[in-house]
Coordinates of C-alpha atoms in Angstrom, one line a residue:
Chain A
M1 CA 0.0 0.0 0.0
A2 CA 1.8 3.1 -1.1
G3 CA 1.7 6.1 1.1
K4 CA 0.6 8.3 -1.8
A5 CA -1.9 8.0 -4.5
G6 CA -0.8 6.5 -7.8
T7 CA 1.3 3.6 -8.7
A8 CA 4.0 2.6 -6.2
P9 CA 7.5 3.6 -7.6
T10 CA 10.1 1.0 -8.0
T11 CA 12.7 1.0 -5.2
Y12 CA 16.0 -0.6 -4.4
S13 CA 18.0 -1.2 -1.3
P14 CA 21.1 1.0 -1.1
S15 CA 23.6 -1.9 -0.9
P16 CA 26.9 -1.4 0.8
T17 CA 29.6 0.2 -1.3
Q18 CA 30.7 -1.7 -4.4
K19 CA 34.0 -2.7 -2.8
T20 CA 33.3 -6.3 -1.9
K21 CA 34.0 -7.3 1.6
T22 CA 36.9 -9.6 2.1
P23 CA 35.5 -13.1 2.4
I24 CA 35.6 -14.4 5.9
F25 CA 37.0 -17.7 5.0
K26 CA 40.6 -17.4 3.9
G27 CA 41.7 -20.5 2.0
E28 CA 42.5 -23.9 3.2
D29 CA 44.7 -23.0 6.1
L30 CA 43.3 -22.8 9.6
D31 CA 44.3 -19.3 10.2
W32 CA 40.9 -17.4 10.3
V33 CA 38.4 -16.6 12.9
R34 CA 34.6 -16.5 12.7
P35 CA 33.0 -13.1 12.1
D36 CA 31.5 -13.1 15.6
G37 CA 34.7 -14.4 17.3
R38 CA 33.3 -17.8 18.2
G39 CA 35.3 -21.1 18.1
F40 CA 34.4 -23.5 15.3
P41 CA 32.6 -26.0 17.5
E42 CA 30.9 -23.3 19.5
C43 CA 27.1 -22.4 19.3
R44 CA 25.6 -18.9 19.7
P45 CA 24.0 -18.0 23.0
A46 CA 20.4 -19.1 23.1
F47 CA 17.4 -17.5 24.8
L48 CA 14.2 -19.6 25.0
R49 CA 10.8 -18.8 26.5
T50 CA 7.5 -20.5 26.3
G51 CA 4.1 -18.8 26.4
A52 CA 4.9 -15.9 24.1
V53 CA 1.5 -15.7 22.5
N54 CA -1.6 -15.7 24.7
A55 CA -4.0 -16.3 21.9
A56 CA -2.5 -19.7 21.1
S57 CA -2.8 -23.0 22.8
G58 CA 1.0 -23.1 23.1
S59 CA 3.8 -20.9 21.9
A60 CA 7.5 -20.3 22.2
Y61 CA 10.0 -17.6 21.4
V62 CA 13.6 -18.6 20.6
E63 CA 16.5 -16.2 20.0
I64 CA 19.8 -17.8 19.0
G65 CA 22.3 -15.1 18.2
N66 CA 20.4 -12.7 15.8
T67 CA 18.0 -15.4 14.6
K68 CA 14.6 -14.7 16.2
V69 CA 11.6 -17.0 15.8
I70 CA 8.1 -17.2 17.3
V71 CA 6.0 -20.3 17.0
S72 CA 2.4 -20.6 17.9
V73 CA 0.5 -23.9 18.2
F74 CA -3.3 -24.1 17.8
G75 CA -5.4 -27.1 18.5
P76 CA -6.0 -29.9 18.4
R77 CA -8.9 -28.5 16.5
E78 CA -11.4 -29.7 13.8
S79 CA -9.7 -30.6 10.5
K80 CA -10.8 -28.8 7.4
K81 CA -14.1 -30.0 6.1
A82 CA -12.6 -31.3 2.9
M83 CA -10.3 -33.6 4.7
M84 CA -10.9 -37.4 4.7
Y85 CA -11.6 -39.2 7.9
S86 CA -8.4 -40.0 9.8
D87 CA -7.7 -42.4 12.7
I88 CA -4.7 -40.4 13.7
G89 CA -4.3 -36.7 14.1
R90 CA -2.9 -34.4 11.5
L91 CA -0.1 -32.0 11.7
N92 CA -0.2 -28.7 9.7
C93 CA 3.0 -26.6 9.5
N94 CA 3.6 -23.2 8.1
V95 CA 6.7 -21.0 8.1
T96 CA 6.6 -17.3 7.2
Y97 CA 9.2 -14.6 7.1
T98 CA 8.6 -11.0 8.0
T99 CA 9.4 -8.5 5.3
F100 CA 12.2 -7.1 7.4
A101 CA 13.7 -10.4 8.4
T102 CA 16.3 -10.5 5.7
P103 CA 19.0 -7.9 5.0
V104 CA 17.2 -6.9 1.8
R105 CA 13.4 -6.3 2.2
G106 CA 11.5 -9.4 1.2
Q107 CA 7.9 -10.1 0.3
G108 CA 7.0 -11.7 3.6
S109 CA 5.5 -14.7 1.9
D110 CA 5.2 -18.3 3.0
H111 CA 8.3 -20.4 2.9
K112 CA 7.0 -23.6 1.3
E113 CA 10.3 -25.5 1.6
F114 CA 10.8 -24.8 5.3
S115 CA 7.1 -25.5 6.0
S116 CA 7.4 -29.1 4.6
M117 CA 10.8 -29.6 6.2
L118 CA 9.4 -28.5 9.6
H119 CA 6.5 -30.9 9.1
K120 CA 8.8 -33.8 8.4
A121 CA 11.1 -33.0 11.3
L122 CA 8.2 -33.0 13.9
E123 CA 6.0 -35.7 12.5
G124 CA 8.0 -38.6 13.9
A125 CA 8.2 -37.1 17.4
I126 CA 4.5 -36.4 17.9
I127 CA 2.1 -39.1 19.1
L128 CA -0.5 -38.5 16.5
E129 CA -2.8 -41.3 17.9
T130 CA -3.6 -39.1 20.8
F131 CA -5.8 -36.7 18.8
P132 CA -7.7 -38.6 16.1
K133 CA -9.8 -36.7 13.6
T134 CA -8.3 -33.4 14.5
T135 CA -5.5 -31.2 13.4
V136 CA -2.7 -29.5 15.2
D137 CA -1.5 -26.3 13.6
V138 CA 2.1 -25.2 14.0
F139 CA 2.7 -21.7 12.7
A140 CA 6.2 -20.1 12.7
L141 CA 7.2 -16.5 12.0
V142 CA 10.8 -15.7 11.5
L143 CA 11.2 -12.2 12.9
E144 CA 14.8 -11.9 12.0
S145 CA 17.0 -14.2 10.0
G146 CA 20.5 -14.5 11.3
G147 CA 21.5 -17.8 9.9
S148 CA 20.6 -21.5 10.8
D149 CA 16.9 -20.4 10.5
L150 CA 15.4 -23.9 10.0
P151 CA 17.1 -25.6 12.9
V152 CA 15.9 -22.7 15.2
V153 CA 12.4 -23.0 13.8
I154 CA 12.3 -26.7 14.5
S155 CA 13.6 -26.5 18.0
C156 CA 11.2 -23.6 18.8
A157 CA 8.3 -25.5 17.3
S158 CA 8.9 -28.5 19.5
L159 CA 9.1 -26.2 22.5
A160 CA 5.7 -24.7 21.5
L161 CA 4.2 -28.1 21.1
A162 CA 5.3 -29.1 24.6
D163 CA 3.8 -25.8 25.9
A164 CA 0.5 -26.6 24.2
G165 CA 0.5 -30.0 25.9
I166 CA 0.7 -32.1 22.7
M167 CA 2.0 -35.6 23.5
M168 CA 5.4 -36.2 22.1
Y169 CA 8.0 -39.0 22.5
D170 CA 10.6 -36.4 23.2
L171 CA 11.5 -32.8 22.4
V172 CA 13.1 -32.3 19.0
A173 CA 16.3 -30.3 19.0
S174 CA 18.0 -29.3 15.8
V175 CA 21.4 -27.9 14.9
S176 CA 23.2 -27.4 11.6
V177 CA 26.9 -27.5 10.6
S178 CA 28.5 -25.7 7.6
A179 CA 31.6 -27.0 5.9
L180 CA 34.0 -24.2 4.9
G181 CA 36.9 -25.7 3.1
L182 CA 38.4 -28.2 5.5
N183 CA 36.7 -26.7 8.6
L184 CA 33.4 -27.5 10.1
V185 CA 31.6 -24.6 11.8
I186 CA 28.6 -25.3 14.0
D187 CA 25.5 -23.1 14.1
P188 CA 26.5 -20.9 11.2
I189 CA 25.4 -17.2 10.9
L190 CA 24.0 -15.8 7.6
E191 CA 27.5 -14.7 6.4
E192 CA 29.0 -18.1 6.9
E193 CA 26.1 -19.8 5.2
S194 CA 26.6 -17.7 2.1
Y195 CA 30.2 -18.9 1.8
Q196 CA 29.6 -22.6 2.8
D197 CA 30.7 -25.5 0.6
G198 CA 28.2 -27.8 2.2
S199 CA 25.7 -28.0 5.0
L200 CA 24.4 -30.7 7.3
M201 CA 21.4 -30.4 9.5
I202 CA 20.2 -32.9 12.1
A203 CA 16.9 -32.8 14.0
C204 CA 16.9 -35.4 16.8
M205 CA 15.2 -36.5 20.0
P206 CA 18.2 -36.3 22.4
S207 CA 17.0 -38.6 25.2
R208 CA 16.0 -41.4 22.8
N209 CA 19.0 -40.8 20.6
E210 CA 16.8 -41.0 17.5
V211 CA 17.1 -38.7 14.4
T212 CA 13.9 -37.4 12.9
Q213 CA 15.5 -35.5 10.1
L214 CA 18.9 -35.4 8.5
S215 CA 19.6 -33.2 5.5
V216 CA 23.0 -33.0 3.8
T217 CA 23.7 -30.7 0.9
G218 CA 26.9 -29.8 -1.0
D219 CA 30.3 -31.3 -1.1
W220 CA 31.1 -33.9 1.7
S221 CA 33.4 -36.8 2.2
T222 CA 32.3 -39.7 4.3
P223 CA 34.7 -39.1 7.3
K224 CA 33.6 -35.4 7.3
I225 CA 29.9 -36.4 7.4
H226 CA 30.6 -38.7 10.4
E227 CA 32.5 -35.9 12.1
A228 CA 29.7 -33.3 11.4
M229 CA 27.0 -35.7 12.5
Q230 CA 28.7 -36.4 15.8
L231 CA 29.2 -32.6 16.3
C232 CA 25.5 -32.0 15.6
L233 CA 24.3 -34.8 17.9
D234 CA 26.4 -33.5 20.8
A235 CA 25.1 -30.0 20.3
C236 CA 21.5 -31.3 20.0
S237 CA 21.7 -33.1 23.3
K238 CA 23.0 -29.9 25.0
L239 CA 20.3 -27.8 23.3
G240 CA 17.8 -30.5 24.4
E241 CA 18.9 -30.0 28.0
I242 CA 18.4 -26.2 27.7
M243 CA 15.0 -26.7 26.2
R244 CA 14.0 -29.1 29.0
S245 CA 15.1 -26.7 31.7
C246 CA 13.2 -23.8 30.0
L247 CA 10.0 -26.0 30.2
K248 CA 10.8 -26.9 33.8
N249 CA 11.2 -23.2 34.8
A250 CA 8.0 -22.3 33.1
A251 CA 6.1 -25.1 34.9
S252 CA 7.5 -24.1 38.3
D253 CA 6.8 -20.5 37.7
S254 CA 3.1 -21.2 37.0
Q255 CA 2.9 -23.3 40.2
D256 CA 4.0 -20.4 42.3
Chain B
M1 CA -31.2 -7.4 40.6
G2 CA -34.2 -8.2 38.5
L3 CA -32.9 -10.3 35.7
P4 CA -35.6 -11.2 33.3
N5 CA -33.4 -13.9 31.6
A6 CA -33.3 -17.4 32.9
S7 CA -29.6 -17.2 33.0
G8 CA -29.9 -14.9 36.0
D9 CA -31.3 -17.7 38.1
L10 CA -28.7 -20.2 36.9
S11 CA -25.8 -17.8 37.7
S12 CA -25.8 -18.6 41.4
E13 CA -25.4 -22.3 40.7
M14 CA -23.1 -22.4 37.8
E15 CA -19.4 -22.2 37.9
V16 CA -17.9 -18.9 36.8
D17 CA -16.1 -20.2 33.8
A18 CA -19.2 -22.0 32.4
F19 CA -21.3 -18.9 33.0
R20 CA -18.7 -16.8 31.2
R21 CA -18.9 -19.1 28.1
L22 CA -22.6 -19.7 28.0
F23 CA -23.8 -16.1 28.8
P24 CA -20.9 -13.9 27.8
L25 CA -22.9 -10.7 27.6
R26 CA -24.6 -11.2 30.9
F27 CA -21.3 -12.1 32.5
H28 CA -19.8 -8.8 31.3
E29 CA -22.8 -6.7 32.2
R30 CA -22.8 -8.1 35.8
H31 CA -19.2 -6.8 36.1
L32 CA -20.1 -3.4 34.5
V33 CA -22.9 -2.9 37.1
E34 CA -20.1 -3.0 39.7
S35 CA -18.0 -0.7 37.6
I36 CA -15.3 -3.3 37.1
R37 CA -14.2 -5.5 34.3
P38 CA -13.3 -9.3 34.3
D39 CA -9.6 -8.5 34.3
A40 CA -10.1 -6.3 37.4
R41 CA -9.7 -3.0 35.5
P42 CA -11.9 0.0 36.1
V43 CA -14.1 0.8 33.1
G44 CA -12.0 3.7 31.8
R45 CA -8.5 2.3 32.3
A46 CA -6.3 1.0 29.6
R47 CA -4.1 -2.1 30.1
E48 CA -0.5 -2.0 31.1
T49 CA 1.6 -0.8 28.2
T50 CA 5.2 -1.4 27.4
L51 CA 7.5 -0.3 24.6
A52 CA 10.9 -1.5 23.5
L53 CA 12.9 0.2 20.8
G54 CA 15.3 -1.5 18.4
A55 CA 13.9 -5.0 18.6
V56 CA 15.0 -6.0 15.1
A57 CA 18.6 -5.5 14.2
S58 CA 18.1 -6.0 10.4
A59 CA 15.8 -3.0 10.1
D60 CA 16.7 0.7 10.2
G61 CA 14.2 1.4 12.9
S62 CA 12.0 -0.9 15.0
A63 CA 9.9 -1.1 18.0
L64 CA 7.9 -3.7 20.0
A65 CA 4.7 -2.4 21.6
K66 CA 2.6 -4.4 24.1
I67 CA -0.8 -3.3 25.4
G68 CA -1.9 -6.1 27.7
S69 CA -1.4 -9.2 25.7
T70 CA -1.7 -7.5 22.3
T71 CA 1.8 -7.4 20.9
M72 CA 2.9 -5.5 17.8
L73 CA 6.3 -5.5 16.1
A74 CA 7.0 -2.5 13.8
A75 CA 10.1 -2.2 11.6
I76 CA 11.2 0.3 9.0
K77 CA 13.4 -0.5 6.1
M78 CA 14.7 2.4 4.0
E79 CA 15.0 2.0 0.2
V80 CA 15.7 4.4 -2.5
M81 CA 13.4 5.6 -5.3
T82 CA 13.0 8.2 -7.9
P83 CA 10.5 10.8 -6.7
S84 CA 7.4 11.5 -8.7
M85 CA 7.1 14.4 -11.1
E86 CA 4.5 16.2 -9.0
S87 CA 6.6 16.2 -5.8
P88 CA 10.2 16.0 -6.8
D89 CA 11.5 17.0 -3.4
E90 CA 9.5 14.5 -1.3
G91 CA 10.1 11.0 -0.2
C92 CA 7.4 8.4 0.4
I93 CA 6.1 6.2 3.2
A94 CA 4.5 2.8 2.6
I95 CA 2.7 1.3 5.5
E96 CA 1.5 -2.2 5.8
F97 CA -0.1 -4.1 8.6
H98 CA 0.2 -7.9 8.7
M99 CA -1.7 -10.4 10.8
P100 CA 0.3 -13.6 10.4
P101 CA -1.3 -16.9 11.4
I102 CA 0.6 -17.0 14.7
C103 CA -1.3 -14.1 16.2
S104 CA -4.8 -15.5 16.5
P105 CA -6.7 -18.8 16.1
I106 CA -9.0 -17.1 13.6
V107 CA -6.2 -16.4 11.1
R108 CA -5.2 -19.4 8.9
P109 CA -2.4 -19.4 6.3
G110 CA -3.5 -18.4 2.9
R111 CA -6.6 -16.8 4.3
P112 CA -5.7 -13.3 5.5
A113 CA -7.6 -11.8 8.4
E114 CA -10.4 -9.4 7.4
A115 CA -9.2 -6.9 10.0
A116 CA -5.7 -6.5 8.5
P117 CA -6.4 -4.4 5.4
V118 CA -8.8 -2.2 7.4
V119 CA -6.2 -1.5 10.1
S120 CA -3.6 -1.0 7.4
K121 CA -5.6 1.7 5.7
Q122 CA -6.5 3.4 9.0
L123 CA -2.8 3.5 10.0
S124 CA -1.8 4.8 6.7
D125 CA -4.4 7.6 6.7
T126 CA -3.6 8.5 10.3
I127 CA 0.1 8.7 10.0
L128 CA 0.1 10.6 6.7
S129 CA -2.6 13.0 7.6
S130 CA -1.3 13.8 11.1
G131 CA 1.6 15.6 9.6
M132 CA 4.0 13.8 12.0
I133 CA 6.5 13.3 9.2
N134 CA 7.6 16.0 6.8
L135 CA 8.0 14.0 3.6
K136 CA 10.5 16.7 2.4
E137 CA 13.0 15.3 5.0
L138 CA 13.0 12.0 3.1
S139 CA 14.4 13.7 0.0
L140 CA 18.1 13.1 -0.9
V141 CA 18.7 14.9 -4.1
S142 CA 15.7 16.9 -5.3
G143 CA 14.1 15.4 -8.4
K144 CA 16.6 12.6 -8.6
V145 CA 16.5 10.3 -5.5
A146 CA 14.5 10.1 -2.3
W147 CA 13.8 7.7 0.4
M148 CA 11.0 5.2 0.4
A149 CA 10.3 4.2 4.0
Y150 CA 8.7 0.8 4.2
L151 CA 7.0 0.4 7.5
D152 CA 5.7 -3.1 8.2
I153 CA 3.8 -3.8 11.4
Y154 CA 3.3 -7.4 12.5
C155 CA 0.7 -8.4 15.0
L156 CA 2.3 -11.1 17.1
D157 CA -0.5 -11.6 19.6
A158 CA -4.0 -10.3 18.9
D159 CA -6.0 -9.5 22.0
G160 CA -8.1 -6.4 21.1
A161 CA -7.3 -2.8 20.4
L162 CA -5.2 -3.7 17.5
F163 CA -5.1 -0.3 16.0
D164 CA -3.9 1.4 19.2
A165 CA -1.0 -1.0 19.6
A166 CA -0.1 -0.8 15.9
L167 CA -0.1 3.0 15.9
L168 CA 2.0 3.1 19.1
S169 CA 4.6 0.6 17.6
A170 CA 4.6 2.6 14.4
V171 CA 5.4 6.0 15.9
A172 CA 7.9 4.4 18.2
A173 CA 9.6 2.8 15.2
F174 CA 9.8 6.2 13.5
S175 CA 11.3 7.7 16.6
H176 CA 13.9 5.0 16.7
L177 CA 14.6 5.3 12.9
K178 CA 18.2 6.0 12.1
I179 CA 18.7 6.8 8.4
P180 CA 21.8 5.2 6.9
V181 CA 24.5 7.5 5.6
V182 CA 24.6 7.2 1.8
S183 CA 26.5 8.7 -1.1
L184 CA 25.9 8.8 -4.8
N185 CA 28.3 6.7 -6.9
D186 CA 29.4 7.5 -10.4
D187 CA 26.5 5.6 -12.0
G188 CA 24.0 7.7 -10.1
R189 CA 23.1 4.9 -7.8
V190 CA 22.8 5.4 -4.0
V191 CA 25.2 3.3 -1.9
V192 CA 25.5 3.0 1.8
V193 CA 28.6 4.4 3.4
S194 CA 29.8 1.9 6.0
E195 CA 31.0 3.1 9.4
E196 CA 34.7 2.3 8.8
Q197 CA 34.7 4.4 5.7
E198 CA 32.9 7.3 7.4
G199 CA 36.1 8.5 9.1
G200 CA 38.5 8.1 6.2
K201 CA 38.5 9.9 2.9
L202 CA 35.8 9.1 0.5
E203 CA 35.5 9.1 -3.3
N204 CA 32.0 10.5 -3.1
E205 CA 30.8 12.8 -0.3
P206 CA 27.9 11.5 1.7
V207 CA 24.7 13.3 0.8
N208 CA 22.8 13.1 4.1
K209 CA 25.4 13.3 6.8
E210 CA 23.2 15.8 8.8
K211 CA 19.8 14.2 8.4
R212 CA 20.0 11.0 10.3
K213 CA 16.9 11.4 12.3
L214 CA 13.4 12.5 11.3
T215 CA 11.9 15.4 13.2
L216 CA 8.6 14.1 14.5
S217 CA 6.1 16.9 15.0
S218 CA 2.7 16.3 16.7
I219 CA 2.9 12.6 17.3
P220 CA -0.5 10.8 17.0
F221 CA -1.7 8.5 19.8
S222 CA -5.0 6.7 19.9
L223 CA -7.5 5.0 22.2
T224 CA -10.2 2.6 21.3
C225 CA -13.4 2.4 23.4
I226 CA -16.4 0.2 23.4
L227 CA -19.8 1.8 23.7
H228 CA -22.3 -0.5 25.4
K229 CA -25.5 0.8 26.8
N230 CA -24.4 3.7 28.9
Y231 CA -20.9 2.3 29.6
I232 CA -17.7 3.3 27.9
L233 CA -15.0 0.7 28.1
A234 CA -11.5 1.9 27.3
D235 CA -9.0 -0.4 25.6
P236 CA -11.1 -3.5 25.1
T237 CA -9.7 -7.1 25.0
A238 CA -10.5 -9.4 22.1
E239 CA -13.2 -11.1 24.2
E240 CA -14.9 -7.7 25.0
E241 CA -14.7 -6.7 21.3
S242 CA -16.4 -9.9 20.2
I243 CA -19.3 -9.5 22.6
M244 CA -19.9 -5.8 22.5
E245 CA -19.5 -4.6 19.0
T246 CA -19.6 -0.9 18.9
L247 CA -16.1 0.6 18.8
V248 CA -15.0 4.2 18.7
T249 CA -11.3 5.0 18.0
V250 CA -10.1 8.5 18.7
V251 CA -6.7 9.7 17.5
L252 CA -5.3 12.8 19.1
D253 CA -1.8 14.3 18.5
S254 CA 0.5 15.2 21.3
S255 CA -0.8 18.7 21.5
G256 CA -4.4 17.4 22.0
Q257 CA -5.6 18.2 18.5
L258 CA -8.1 15.7 17.0
V259 CA -6.5 13.8 14.1
S260 CA -9.2 11.3 13.4
L261 CA -12.3 9.7 14.9
Y262 CA -13.5 6.4 13.7
K263 CA -16.7 4.6 14.5
P264 CA -17.3 1.7 12.1
G265 CA -21.0 1.3 12.6
G266 CA -22.1 -1.1 15.4
P267 CA -25.5 -1.5 17.1
V268 CA -25.0 1.4 19.6
L269 CA -25.5 4.9 18.3
A270 CA -23.1 7.4 19.7
Y271 CA -24.5 10.6 21.2
S272 CA -22.3 13.6 21.3
S273 CA -21.8 13.3 25.0
A274 CA -20.5 9.7 24.6
V275 CA -18.1 10.9 21.9
Q276 CA -16.9 13.7 24.2
D277 CA -16.3 11.2 26.9
C278 CA -14.3 9.1 24.5
V279 CA -12.2 12.1 23.6
A280 CA -11.7 13.0 27.3
L281 CA -10.5 9.4 28.0
T282 CA -8.2 9.6 25.0
R283 CA -6.8 12.9 26.1
H284 CA -5.8 11.3 29.4
R285 CA -4.4 8.2 27.5
V286 CA -2.3 10.4 25.2
K287 CA -0.4 11.8 28.2
E288 CA 0.3 8.2 29.5
L289 CA 1.5 7.1 26.0
Q290 CA 3.7 10.2 25.5
K291 CA 5.4 9.4 28.8
I292 CA 5.9 5.7 27.9
L293 CA 7.4 6.8 24.6
N294 CA 9.7 9.4 26.2
E295 CA 10.9 6.8 28.7
A296 CA 11.6 4.2 26.0
M297 CA 13.6 6.8 24.0
S298 CA 15.6 8.0 27.0
D299 CA 16.4 4.4 27.9
M300 CA 17.8 4.0 24.4
E301 CA 20.1 7.1 24.8
V302 CA 21.6 5.7 28.0
D303 CA 22.7 2.5 26.2

């Protein structure tokens, strides 16, 4: 909606000066540091909170570095009329970005790929038999994209599901790793993701040691994949502990 | 109390929650008789309001406003455009209000909420007509380049009085806005001058070194009230809005001038005395909101 009458003029984002920034990754040698000064196997600080949206049955806000995500869970509620009868419950996921989430202003439209990835990552963890004939809606909004968006959305969504009291086998924690040359960096930021040679993401249920989703893209060798998976699984179990303690705190707060 | 309806007799035996769901109107009216509301507020008082500036690092200006549970996130992104022929020395503001599916059980993906375009238009009208922003300040090089300010407001939690919270977050985002320093390159395109370069010598002089902040004159603030019988309920929750449908939104600027008055129909007809009462309540509310905004801004300066 343009602020003035007439057709909206075309605009562009004043990108930083032509002089391209020196790439953060400097060749094959180990002599470089991450833009935010972290060690390679070090995750960004995480802030988690449940009950962010009162209108929803359950919700969570997760902030990992500059990546900020809100997830609301609605239901279990009646499935759409057109849906076939189903013995088990349905899961409906949707991921949207705000227009200001990305460095260049976007359209704020649905992210179809992430929506289906989120669905697949959660499906295995939820006990769908507990809500037959009904649907649980999981809606995510990425307020700010700072890298590793999908893993943050997945972890946040499982926290919101727990807040809504949906039965699950375990929480789903998710972490990704980027391969930059010979190095593996965990929990990459946007800048690192743009230079990466390959990426590996794991969503898993830490206390059952089961993986719900594994996605590998790019250039990987078998030993590297093993190393990256171990790195991710360790980080997932740590993130799982943080998520668990967040839920425990919320529960003890509500008792007081 | 002589209650003609059968529900009156039931009320003594029923649990409060059940009564609230089965006879919502009667439930609320019973409170109003005692001059109190279900959330323990007096009739004319607004909910607790908080404001946080700079919530989104990827935007040029942003603010998070919370009125009760209603939460709004506003962010401004500055882009460059060629100004129109009619007003070569003016920039532009594009305002959009979004209700993503996370904010309310009523909104589903692919089916936008009916309220969103209405609030969007109302906000756009209010902000542009209040004269808060001088569009000339958004000009960079007259006739050649000017700023287009994209203001996007996201409702994160919808619990009534959406317009009030959206307007508060919008004006707060404008007061937090810091325009990036830019220069014109040889091709006539505008490029951002990064902070490291600012100190050193530059190939092209920045065009807007002085104008980093907008001067906000006469900031608009609003209050939505429900008219129900003889009662005026300030700052309604979503539950109250769904039960008692007559809303009046008054927008006043910081000097107390009327910017807009909006009564979108409803079964209750507003008498001039009721409208005057709404304006009086808003006048009081404007002082509160101005104080909250000033506090949020001074908190920012300390950091």
